[in-house]
PDB file of C-alpha atoms in Angstrom:
ATOM      1  CA  MET A  78      59.387  17.917 -25.783  1.00  0.00           C
ATOM      2  CA  THR A  79      61.102  15.111 -27.529  1.00  0.00           C
ATOM      3  CA  LEU A  80      60.207  11.671 -27.253  1.00  0.00           C
ATOM      4  CA  ARG A  81      62.541   9.129 -27.087  1.00  0.00           C
ATOM      5  CA  LYS A  82      62.898   6.546 -29.624  1.00  0.00           C
ATOM      6  CA  GLY A  83      63.512   3.367 -29.400  1.00  0.00           C
ATOM      7  CA  ARG A  84      60.794   2.353 -26.317  1.00  0.00           C
ATOM      8  CA  VAL A  85      56.710   1.985 -27.407  1.00  0.00           C
ATOM      9  CA  PRO A  86      54.646   3.328 -24.663  1.00  0.00           C
ATOM     10  CA  LEU A  87      53.260   0.778 -21.669  1.00  0.00           C
ATOM     11  CA  ALA A  88      49.161   2.126 -23.105  1.00  0.00           C
ATOM     12  CA  ALA A  89      50.434   1.300 -26.844  1.00  0.00           C
ATOM     13  CA  TRP A  90      50.793  -2.298 -24.974  1.00  0.00           C
ATOM     14  CA  LEU A  91      47.381  -2.767 -23.349  1.00  0.00           C
ATOM     15  CA  LEU A  92      45.041  -0.893 -25.450  1.00  0.00           C
ATOM     16  CA  PRO A  93      45.488  -4.219 -28.191  1.00  0.00           C
ATOM     17  CA  ALA A  94      46.146  -7.156 -25.092  1.00  0.00           C
ATOM     18  CA  VAL A  95      42.857  -5.661 -23.559  1.00  0.00           C
ATOM     19  CA  LEU A  96      41.019  -5.451 -26.978  1.00  0.00           C
ATOM     20  CA  ILE A  97      42.379  -9.093 -27.874  1.00  0.00           C
ATOM     21  CA  GLY A  98      40.722 -10.218 -24.245  1.00  0.00           C
ATOM     22  CA  LEU A  99      37.178  -9.081 -24.316  1.00  0.00           C
ATOM     23  CA  LEU A 100      36.863  -9.976 -27.855  1.00  0.00           C
ATOM     24  CA  THR A 101      38.306 -14.059 -26.648  1.00  0.00           C
ATOM     25  CA  GLY A 102      35.685 -13.443 -23.852  1.00  0.00           C
ATOM     26  CA  LEU A 103      32.788 -12.573 -26.261  1.00  0.00           C
ATOM     27  CA  ALA A 104      33.706 -15.712 -28.741  1.00  0.00           C
ATOM     28  CA  ASP A 105      33.559 -18.372 -25.278  1.00  0.00           C
ATOM     29  CA  ALA A 106      30.373 -16.561 -24.605  1.00  0.00           C
ATOM     30  CA  GLN A 107      28.947 -17.098 -27.734  1.00  0.00           C
ATOM     31  CA  ALA A 108      30.211 -20.915 -27.879  1.00  0.00           C
ATOM     32  CA  LEU A 109      28.395 -21.646 -24.329  1.00  0.00           C
ATOM     33  CA  PRO A 110      24.713 -23.219 -24.644  1.00  0.00           C
ATOM     34  CA  ALA A 111      22.175 -20.451 -23.760  1.00  0.00           C
ATOM     35  CA  LEU A 112      20.441 -20.297 -20.329  1.00  0.00           C
ATOM     36  CA  GLU A 113      17.081 -21.235 -21.292  1.00  0.00           C
ATOM     37  CA  ALA A 114      15.013 -18.868 -19.392  1.00  0.00           C
ATOM     38  CA  PHE A 115      10.979 -19.691 -20.997  1.00  0.00           C
ATOM     39  CA  THR A 116      10.335 -23.262 -21.626  1.00  0.00           C
ATOM     40  CA  VAL A 117       6.786 -25.016 -21.197  1.00  0.00           C
ATOM     41  CA  ALA A 118       6.233 -28.712 -20.348  1.00  0.00           C
ATOM     42  CA  PRO A 119       2.724 -30.552 -20.951  1.00  0.00           C
ATOM     43  CA  ASN A 120       1.328 -32.134 -17.369  1.00  0.00           C
ATOM     44  CA  ASP A 121      -0.396 -35.114 -16.323  1.00  0.00           C
ATOM     45  CA  LYS A 122      -4.417 -32.592 -16.245  1.00  0.00           C
ATOM     46  CA  GLY A 123      -3.410 -31.877 -20.072  1.00  0.00           C
ATOM     47  CA  GLY A 124      -2.105 -28.232 -19.588  1.00  0.00           C
ATOM     48  CA  GLN A 125       1.296 -26.332 -19.437  1.00  0.00           C
ATOM     49  CA  THR A 126       4.316 -25.622 -16.870  1.00  0.00           C
ATOM     50  CA  TYR A 127       5.985 -22.678 -17.127  1.00  0.00           C
ATOM     51  CA  SER A 128       9.507 -23.063 -15.621  1.00  0.00           C
ATOM     52  CA  VAL A 129      10.564 -22.071 -12.811  1.00  0.00           C
ATOM     53  CA  THR A 130      12.823 -18.930 -14.398  1.00  0.00           C
ATOM     54  CA  ILE A 131       9.446 -17.267 -15.930  1.00  0.00           C
ATOM     55  CA  GLN A 132       7.534 -18.249 -12.420  1.00  0.00           C
ATOM     56  CA  ILE A 133      10.152 -16.050 -10.057  1.00  0.00           C
ATOM     57  CA  LEU A 134      10.108 -13.144 -12.793  1.00  0.00           C
ATOM     58  CA  VAL A 135       6.049 -13.341 -11.792  1.00  0.00           C
ATOM     59  CA  LEU A 136       7.004 -13.208  -9.260  1.00  0.00           C
ATOM     60  CA  MET A 137       9.102  -9.737  -8.934  1.00  0.00           C
ATOM     61  CA  THR A 138       6.738  -8.052 -11.028  1.00  0.00           C
ATOM     62  CA  LEU A 139       3.869  -9.031  -8.533  1.00  0.00           C
ATOM     63  CA  LEU A 140       6.441  -7.480  -5.420  1.00  0.00           C
ATOM     64  CA  THR A 141       6.294  -4.521  -7.885  1.00  0.00           C
ATOM     65  CA  LEU A 142       2.572  -4.023  -7.775  1.00  0.00           C
ATOM     66  CA  LEU A 143       2.322  -4.835  -3.477  1.00  0.00           C
ATOM     67  CA  PRO A 144       2.349  -1.124  -2.446  1.00  0.00           C
ATOM     68  CA  SER A 145      -1.257  -0.704  -5.324  1.00  0.00           C
ATOM     69  CA  LEU A 146      -2.359  -3.822  -3.811  1.00  0.00           C
ATOM     70  CA  LEU A 147      -1.444  -2.248   0.216  1.00  0.00           C
ATOM     71  CA  LEU A 148      -2.997   0.800  -1.231  1.00  0.00           C
ATOM     72  CA  GLY A 149      -6.167  -0.997  -2.873  1.00  0.00           C
ATOM     73  CA  MET A 150      -7.204  -3.920  -0.851  1.00  0.00           C
ATOM     74  CA  THR A 151      -6.086  -2.995   2.627  1.00  0.00           C
ATOM     75  CA  ALA A 152      -7.330  -1.027   6.001  1.00  0.00           C
ATOM     76  CA  PHE A 153      -4.236   1.287   5.197  1.00  0.00           C
ATOM     77  CA  THR A 154      -5.826   4.153   2.836  1.00  0.00           C
ATOM     78  CA  ARG A 155      -8.564   4.574   5.955  1.00  0.00           C
ATOM     79  CA  ILE A 156      -5.850   4.369   8.489  1.00  0.00           C
ATOM     80  CA  MET A 157      -2.679   6.322   6.814  1.00  0.00           C
ATOM     81  CA  VAL A 158      -6.366   9.734   6.148  1.00  0.00           C
ATOM     82  CA  VAL A 159      -7.054  10.011   9.421  1.00  0.00           C
ATOM     83  CA  LEU A 160      -4.078  10.340  11.367  1.00  0.00           C
ATOM     84  CA  ALA A 161      -3.073  12.709   8.757  1.00  0.00           C
ATOM     85  CA  ILE A 162      -5.976  14.836   8.943  1.00  0.00           C
ATOM     86  CA  LEU A 163      -5.713  14.053  12.964  1.00  0.00           C
ATOM     87  CA  ARG A 164      -1.975  15.422  13.109  1.00  0.00           C
ATOM     88  CA  GLN A 165      -3.703  18.422  10.789  1.00  0.00           C
ATOM     89  CA  ALA A 166      -6.270  19.410  13.501  1.00  0.00           C
ATOM     90  CA  LEU A 167      -3.951  19.814  15.786  1.00  0.00           C
ATOM     91  CA  GLY A 168      -2.257  22.418  14.115  1.00  0.00           C
ATOM     92  CA  ILE A 169       1.865  20.741  14.733  1.00  0.00           C
ATOM     93  CA  GLY A 170       2.981  20.710  11.732  1.00  0.00           C
ATOM     94  CA  GLN A 171       5.516  18.044  10.434  1.00  0.00           C
ATOM     95  CA  THR A 172       4.668  15.786  13.834  1.00  0.00           C
ATOM     96  CA  PRO A 173       4.595  13.528  13.741  1.00  0.00           C
ATOM     97  CA  SER A 174       6.723  13.042  10.849  1.00  0.00           C
ATOM     98  CA  ASN A 175       5.215  11.379   7.927  1.00  0.00           C
ATOM     99  CA  GLN A 176       7.688   8.439   8.549  1.00  0.00           C
ATOM    100  CA  ILE A 177       5.812   8.046  11.770  1.00  0.00           C
ATOM    101  CA  LEU A 178       2.493   8.171  10.380  1.00  0.00           C
ATOM    102  CA  LEU A 179       3.204   5.339   7.458  1.00  0.00           C
ATOM    103  CA  GLY A 180       4.527   3.027  10.336  1.00  0.00           C
ATOM    104  CA  ILE A 181       1.562   2.950  12.562  1.00  0.00           C
ATOM    105  CA  SER A 182      -0.259   3.026   9.213  1.00  0.00           C
ATOM    106  CA  LEU A 183       1.534   0.010   8.154  1.00  0.00           C
ATOM    107  CA  PHE A 184       1.468  -1.911  11.465  1.00  0.00           C
ATOM    108  CA  LEU A 185      -2.051  -0.373  12.637  1.00  0.00           C
ATOM    109  CA  THR A 186      -3.146  -2.639   9.625  1.00  0.00           C
ATOM    110  CA  LEU A 187      -1.119  -5.059   9.869  1.00  0.00           C
ATOM    111  CA  PHE A 188      -3.026  -6.141  13.631  1.00  0.00           C
ATOM    112  CA  ILE A 189      -6.389  -5.176  11.541  1.00  0.00           C
ATOM    113  CA  MET A 190      -5.529  -7.511   8.131  1.00  0.00           C
ATOM    114  CA  LEU A 191      -4.417 -10.774  10.114  1.00  0.00           C
ATOM    115  CA  PRO A 192      -7.297 -12.477  10.148  1.00  0.00           C
ATOM    116  CA  VAL A 193      -7.471 -12.013   6.481  1.00  0.00           C
ATOM    117  CA  PHE A 194      -3.772 -12.421   6.017  1.00  0.00           C
ATOM    118  CA  SER A 195      -4.049 -15.576   8.015  1.00  0.00           C
ATOM    119  CA  GLN A 196      -6.351 -17.515   5.918  1.00  0.00           C
ATOM    120  CA  VAL A 197      -5.378 -16.762   2.571  1.00  0.00           C
ATOM    121  CA  TYR A 198      -2.061 -18.436   4.325  1.00  0.00           C
ATOM    122  CA  ASP A 199      -4.067 -21.621   5.271  1.00  0.00           C
ATOM    123  CA  GLN A 200      -6.241 -21.518   2.235  1.00  0.00           C
ATOM    124  CA  ALA A 201      -3.632 -20.433  -0.645  1.00  0.00           C
ATOM    125  CA  VAL A 202      -0.651 -20.221   0.054  1.00  0.00           C
ATOM    126  CA  GLN A 203       0.530 -23.156   2.231  1.00  0.00           C
ATOM    127  CA  PRO A 204      -1.209 -25.730  -0.022  1.00  0.00           C
ATOM    128  CA  TYR A 205       0.274 -24.056  -3.545  1.00  0.00           C
ATOM    129  CA  ILE A 206       4.407 -24.729  -0.846  1.00  0.00           C
ATOM    130  CA  ALA A 207       3.469 -27.764  -1.045  1.00  0.00           C
ATOM    131  CA  GLU A 208       2.699 -28.382  -4.486  1.00  0.00           C
ATOM    132  CA  LYS A 209      -1.411 -29.455  -3.943  1.00  0.00           C
ATOM    133  CA  LEU A 210      -2.793 -26.103  -5.537  1.00  0.00           C
ATOM    134  CA  PRO A 211      -1.342 -24.328  -8.796  1.00  0.00           C
ATOM    135  CA  PRO A 212      -0.169 -21.173  -9.056  1.00  0.00           C
ATOM    136  CA  ASP A 213      -3.557 -20.290 -10.438  1.00  0.00           C
ATOM    137  CA  THR A 214      -5.633 -22.139  -8.529  1.00  0.00           C
ATOM    138  CA  ALA A 215      -3.651 -20.777  -5.492  1.00  0.00           C
ATOM    139  CA  LEU A 216      -4.089 -16.837  -7.157  1.00  0.00           C
ATOM    140  CA  GLU A 217      -7.782 -17.206  -7.141  1.00  0.00           C
ATOM    141  CA  LYS A 218      -8.468 -18.631  -3.971  1.00  0.00           C
ATOM    142  CA  ALA A 219      -6.271 -16.077  -2.938  1.00  0.00           C
ATOM    143  CA  VAL A 220      -8.234 -12.966  -3.727  1.00  0.00           C
ATOM    144  CA  VAL A 221     -11.178 -14.773  -2.079  1.00  0.00           C
ATOM    145  CA  PRO A 222     -10.839 -13.101   1.890  1.00  0.00           C
ATOM    146  CA  PHE A 223      -9.443 -10.013   0.263  1.00  0.00           C
ATOM    147  CA  ARG A 224     -12.695  -9.760  -1.439  1.00  0.00           C
ATOM    148  CA  GLN A 225     -14.989 -10.633   1.307  1.00  0.00           C
ATOM    149  CA  PHE A 226     -13.297  -7.657   3.037  1.00  0.00           C
ATOM    150  CA  MET A 227     -13.902  -5.455   0.502  1.00  0.00           C
ATOM    151  CA  LEU A 228     -17.237  -6.118   0.306  1.00  0.00           C
ATOM    152  CA  LYS A 229     -17.942  -5.984   3.863  1.00  0.00           C
ATOM    153  CA  GLN A 230     -16.243  -2.490   3.966  1.00  0.00           C
ATOM    154  CA  THR A 231     -17.704  -0.847   0.451  1.00  0.00           C
ATOM    155  CA  ARG A 232     -20.656   1.212  -0.189  1.00  0.00           C
ATOM    156  CA  GLU A 233     -23.473  -0.509  -1.921  1.00  0.00           C
ATOM    157  CA  THR A 234     -23.845   3.012  -3.494  1.00  0.00           C
ATOM    158  CA  ASP A 235     -20.483   2.911  -4.921  1.00  0.00           C
ATOM    159  CA  LEU A 236     -20.682  -0.166  -6.103  1.00  0.00           C
ATOM    160  CA  GLU A 237     -23.856   0.848  -8.019  1.00  0.00           C
ATOM    161  CA  LEU A 238     -21.856   4.256  -9.087  1.00  0.00           C
ATOM    162  CA  PHE A 239     -18.835   1.655 -10.206  1.00  0.00           C
ATOM    163  CA  LEU A 240     -20.939  -1.183 -12.224  1.00  0.00           C
ATOM    164  CA  ARG A 241     -23.363   2.220 -13.753  1.00  0.00           C
ATOM    165  CA  ILE A 242     -19.614   3.086 -15.310  1.00  0.00           C
ATOM    166  CA  ALA A 243     -18.808  -0.038 -16.508  1.00  0.00           C
ATOM    167  CA  ASP A 244     -22.711  -0.912 -18.235  1.00  0.00           C
ATOM    168  CA  LYS A 245     -22.811  -3.407 -15.711  1.00  0.00           C
ATOM    169  CA  LYS A 246     -26.539  -2.898 -14.913  1.00  0.00           C
ATOM    170  CA  GLU A 247     -27.287  -6.544 -13.694  1.00  0.00           C
ATOM    171  CA  VAL A 248     -25.095  -8.775 -11.367  1.00  0.00           C
ATOM    172  CA  GLN A 249     -26.087 -12.383  -9.626  1.00  0.00           C
ATOM    173  CA  SER A 250     -24.344 -11.648  -6.378  1.00  0.00           C
ATOM    174  CA  PRO A 251     -21.525 -10.298  -5.198  1.00  0.00           C
ATOM    175  CA  ASP A 252     -19.173 -13.018  -5.978  1.00  0.00           C
ATOM    176  CA  ASP A 253     -19.162 -11.803  -9.619  1.00  0.00           C
ATOM    177  CA  ILE A 254     -18.467  -8.405  -9.338  1.00  0.00           C
ATOM    178  CA  PRO A 255     -14.547  -8.559 -10.563  1.00  0.00           C
ATOM    179  CA  LEU A 256     -12.596  -6.917  -9.223  1.00  0.00           C
ATOM    180  CA  ALA A 257     -11.820  -4.031 -11.188  1.00  0.00           C
ATOM    181  CA  ILE A 258     -15.057  -2.843 -10.224  1.00  0.00           C
ATOM    182  CA  LEU A 259     -15.038  -3.538  -6.392  1.00  0.00           C
ATOM    183  CA  MET A 260     -11.128  -2.185  -5.709  1.00  0.00           C
ATOM    184  CA  PRO A 261     -11.878   1.534  -7.178  1.00  0.00           C
ATOM    185  CA  ALA A 262     -15.137   1.465  -4.737  1.00  0.00           C
ATOM    186  CA  PHE A 263     -13.722  -0.129  -2.279  1.00  0.00           C
ATOM    187  CA  LEU A 264     -11.235   3.199  -2.325  1.00  0.00           C
ATOM    188  CA  ILE A 265     -13.941   5.705  -2.248  1.00  0.00           C
ATOM    189  CA  SER A 266     -15.630   4.002   0.538  1.00  0.00           C
ATOM    190  CA  GLU A 267     -12.434   3.903   2.117  1.00  0.00           C
ATOM    191  CA  LEU A 268     -12.039   7.797   1.775  1.00  0.00           C
ATOM    192  CA  LYS A 269     -16.160   8.581   2.769  1.00  0.00           C
ATOM    193  CA  THR A 270     -15.401   6.701   5.973  1.00  0.00           C
ATOM    194  CA  ALA A 271     -11.341   8.212   6.898  1.00  0.00           C
ATOM    195  CA  PHE A 272     -12.878  12.229   6.301  1.00  0.00           C
ATOM    196  CA  GLN A 273     -15.762  11.236   7.932  1.00  0.00           C
ATOM    197  CA  ILE A 274     -13.765   9.838  10.972  1.00  0.00           C
ATOM    198  CA  GLY A 275     -11.215  13.334  10.513  1.00  0.00           C
ATOM    199  CA  PHE A 276     -14.234  15.853  10.485  1.00  0.00           C
ATOM    200  CA  LEU A 277     -15.703  14.217  14.178  1.00  0.00           C
ATOM    201  CA  LEU A 278     -11.202  14.448  15.369  1.00  0.00           C
ATOM    202  CA  PHE A 279     -11.441  18.018  13.733  1.00  0.00           C
ATOM    203  CA  LEU A 280     -14.280  19.409  15.953  1.00  0.00           C
ATOM    204  CA  PRO A 281     -13.042  19.866  18.957  1.00  0.00           C
ATOM    205  CA  PHE A 282     -10.128  21.387  17.611  1.00  0.00           C
ATOM    206  CA  LEU A 283     -11.423  23.483  16.269  1.00  0.00           C
ATOM    207  CA  VAL A 284     -13.816  24.871  19.016  1.00  0.00           C
ATOM    208  CA  ILE A 285     -10.341  25.440  20.869  1.00  0.00           C
ATOM    209  CA  ASP A 286      -9.088  27.924  17.754  1.00  0.00           C
ATOM    210  CA  LEU A 287     -12.233  29.712  17.605  1.00  0.00           C
ATOM    211  CA  VAL A 288     -12.375  30.334  21.326  1.00  0.00           C
ATOM    212  CA  VAL A 289      -8.688  31.604  21.915  1.00  0.00           C
ATOM    213  CA  ALA A 290      -9.313  33.419  19.301  1.00  0.00           C
ATOM    214  CA  THR A 291     -12.562  35.125  20.341  1.00  0.00           C
ATOM    215  CA  VAL A 292     -10.594  35.720  23.244  1.00  0.00           C
ATOM    216  CA  LEU A 293      -7.766  37.040  22.008  1.00  0.00           C
ATOM    217  CA  MET A 294      -9.727  39.623  20.034  1.00  0.00           C
ATOM    218  CA  ALA A 295     -11.667  40.325  23.071  1.00  0.00           C
ATOM    219  CA  LEU A 296      -8.515  41.725  24.577  1.00  0.00           C
ATOM    220  CA  GLY A 297      -7.760  43.397  21.839  1.00  0.00           C
ATOM    221  CA  MET A 298      -4.636  41.148  21.321  1.00  0.00           C
ATOM    222  CA  MET A 299      -4.845  41.070  17.477  1.00  0.00           C
ATOM    223  CA  MET A 300      -1.328  41.068  16.745  1.00  0.00           C
ATOM    224  CA  LEU A 301      -0.417  37.760  18.529  1.00  0.00           C
ATOM    225  CA  SER A 302      -1.377  34.406  16.540  1.00  0.00           C
ATOM    226  CA  PRO A 303      -3.797  32.495  17.951  1.00  0.00           C
ATOM    227  CA  MET A 304      -2.740  28.961  16.801  1.00  0.00           C
ATOM    228  CA  VAL A 305       0.049  30.345  19.865  1.00  0.00           C
ATOM    229  CA  ILE A 306      -1.948  30.086  22.753  1.00  0.00           C
ATOM    230  CA  SER A 307      -4.731  27.087  21.062  1.00  0.00           C
ATOM    231  CA  LEU A 308      -2.084  25.105  20.574  1.00  0.00           C
ATOM    232  CA  PRO A 309      -0.508  23.560  24.316  1.00  0.00           C
ATOM    233  CA  PHE A 310      -5.097  23.760  24.681  1.00  0.00           C
ATOM    234  CA  LYS A 311      -5.206  21.310  22.195  1.00  0.00           C
ATOM    235  CA  LEU A 312      -2.517  19.232  23.107  1.00  0.00           C
ATOM    236  CA  MET A 313      -2.984  19.226  27.069  1.00  0.00           C
ATOM    237  CA  LEU A 314      -6.622  18.232  25.818  1.00  0.00           C
ATOM    238  CA  PHE A 315      -5.584  15.459  23.363  1.00  0.00           C
ATOM    239  CA  ILE A 316      -2.818  13.654  26.236  1.00  0.00           C
ATOM    240  CA  LEU A 317      -5.884  14.106  29.137  1.00  0.00           C
ATOM    241  CA  VAL A 318      -8.274  11.856  26.971  1.00  0.00           C
ATOM    242  CA  ASP A 319      -5.791   9.579  26.202  1.00  0.00           C
ATOM    243  CA  GLY A 320      -5.944  10.969  22.259  1.00  0.00           C
ATOM    244  CA  TRP A 321      -3.835   8.134  20.374  1.00  0.00           C
ATOM    245  CA  ALA A 322      -5.661   5.680  21.849  1.00  0.00           C
ATOM    246  CA  LEU A 323      -8.672   6.522  21.685  1.00  0.00           C
ATOM    247  CA  VAL A 324      -8.004   6.892  18.587  1.00  0.00           C
ATOM    248  CA  VAL A 325      -6.362   3.634  17.166  1.00  0.00           C
ATOM    249  CA  GLU A 326      -9.658   2.179  19.239  1.00  0.00           C
ATOM    250  CA  THR A 327     -11.689   4.264  16.653  1.00  0.00           C
ATOM    251  CA  LEU A 328      -9.993   3.350  13.924  1.00  0.00           C
ATOM    252  CA  ALA A 329      -9.849  -1.078  14.402  1.00  0.00           C
ATOM    253  CA  ALA A 330     -13.062  -1.043  15.608  1.00  0.00           C
ATOM    254  CA  SER A 331     -14.311   0.302  12.888  1.00  0.00           C
ATOM    255  CA  PHE A 332     -13.152  -2.448  10.436  1.00  0.00           C
ATOM    256  CA  PHE A 333     -15.312  -4.820  12.986  1.00  0.00           C
ATOM    257  CA  VAL A 334     -18.605  -3.177  12.870  1.00  0.00           C
ATOM    258  CA  GLU A 335     -21.544  -5.565  11.760  1.00  0.00           C
TER     259      GLU A 335
END
């Protein structure tokens, strides 16, 4: 293979041109004034006001914590656990799928938590949008309805447990309980309640499994899986009693019991 003399390949011209363009662009960018992402200005009340860029950064950070807040401060945990136990009791594998159970849990959570969300919007979000409240005060007012909801659903024994672990023996009022103690106590109470409801849902289906297994063993059909026979009976029972409506009604009513 021979090279042609007197001609420079096109790539030999393009590479220096690209490098020169990049260096020129970097030089122009360094010559431009930097964007002030963090600015603090004094306000009329003697405090400090942060720039809009920092407020957006804080908002985006809070959005990343939204799934954790959904699990730790709402009715989502109880609903999801009960529906998962119900699916296990029916013995129908992955039907309904996890996505369907998550969707049901999410929308049922929105339905149950609607009064709390309305209070948060009226007391914190709307005044903050109207610039009647600073961000820190709006956040404090937004936490109050969630605190009341969690206190109503949390057992005293669970609160005492985490107060004892945190070495906080004396609390004057429920409002003095910090969220770092209230949230885990609320989650433990939700898991206890969810397992209690799930146990009651499991009993009738367990009875059907035992009856079918006993009948098959009496008939000498030990090689036949009892699940094959009991599954249609469990589905028929669940349909006849309108199971989904009863489960949803029980879950919703469990949050409104005084």
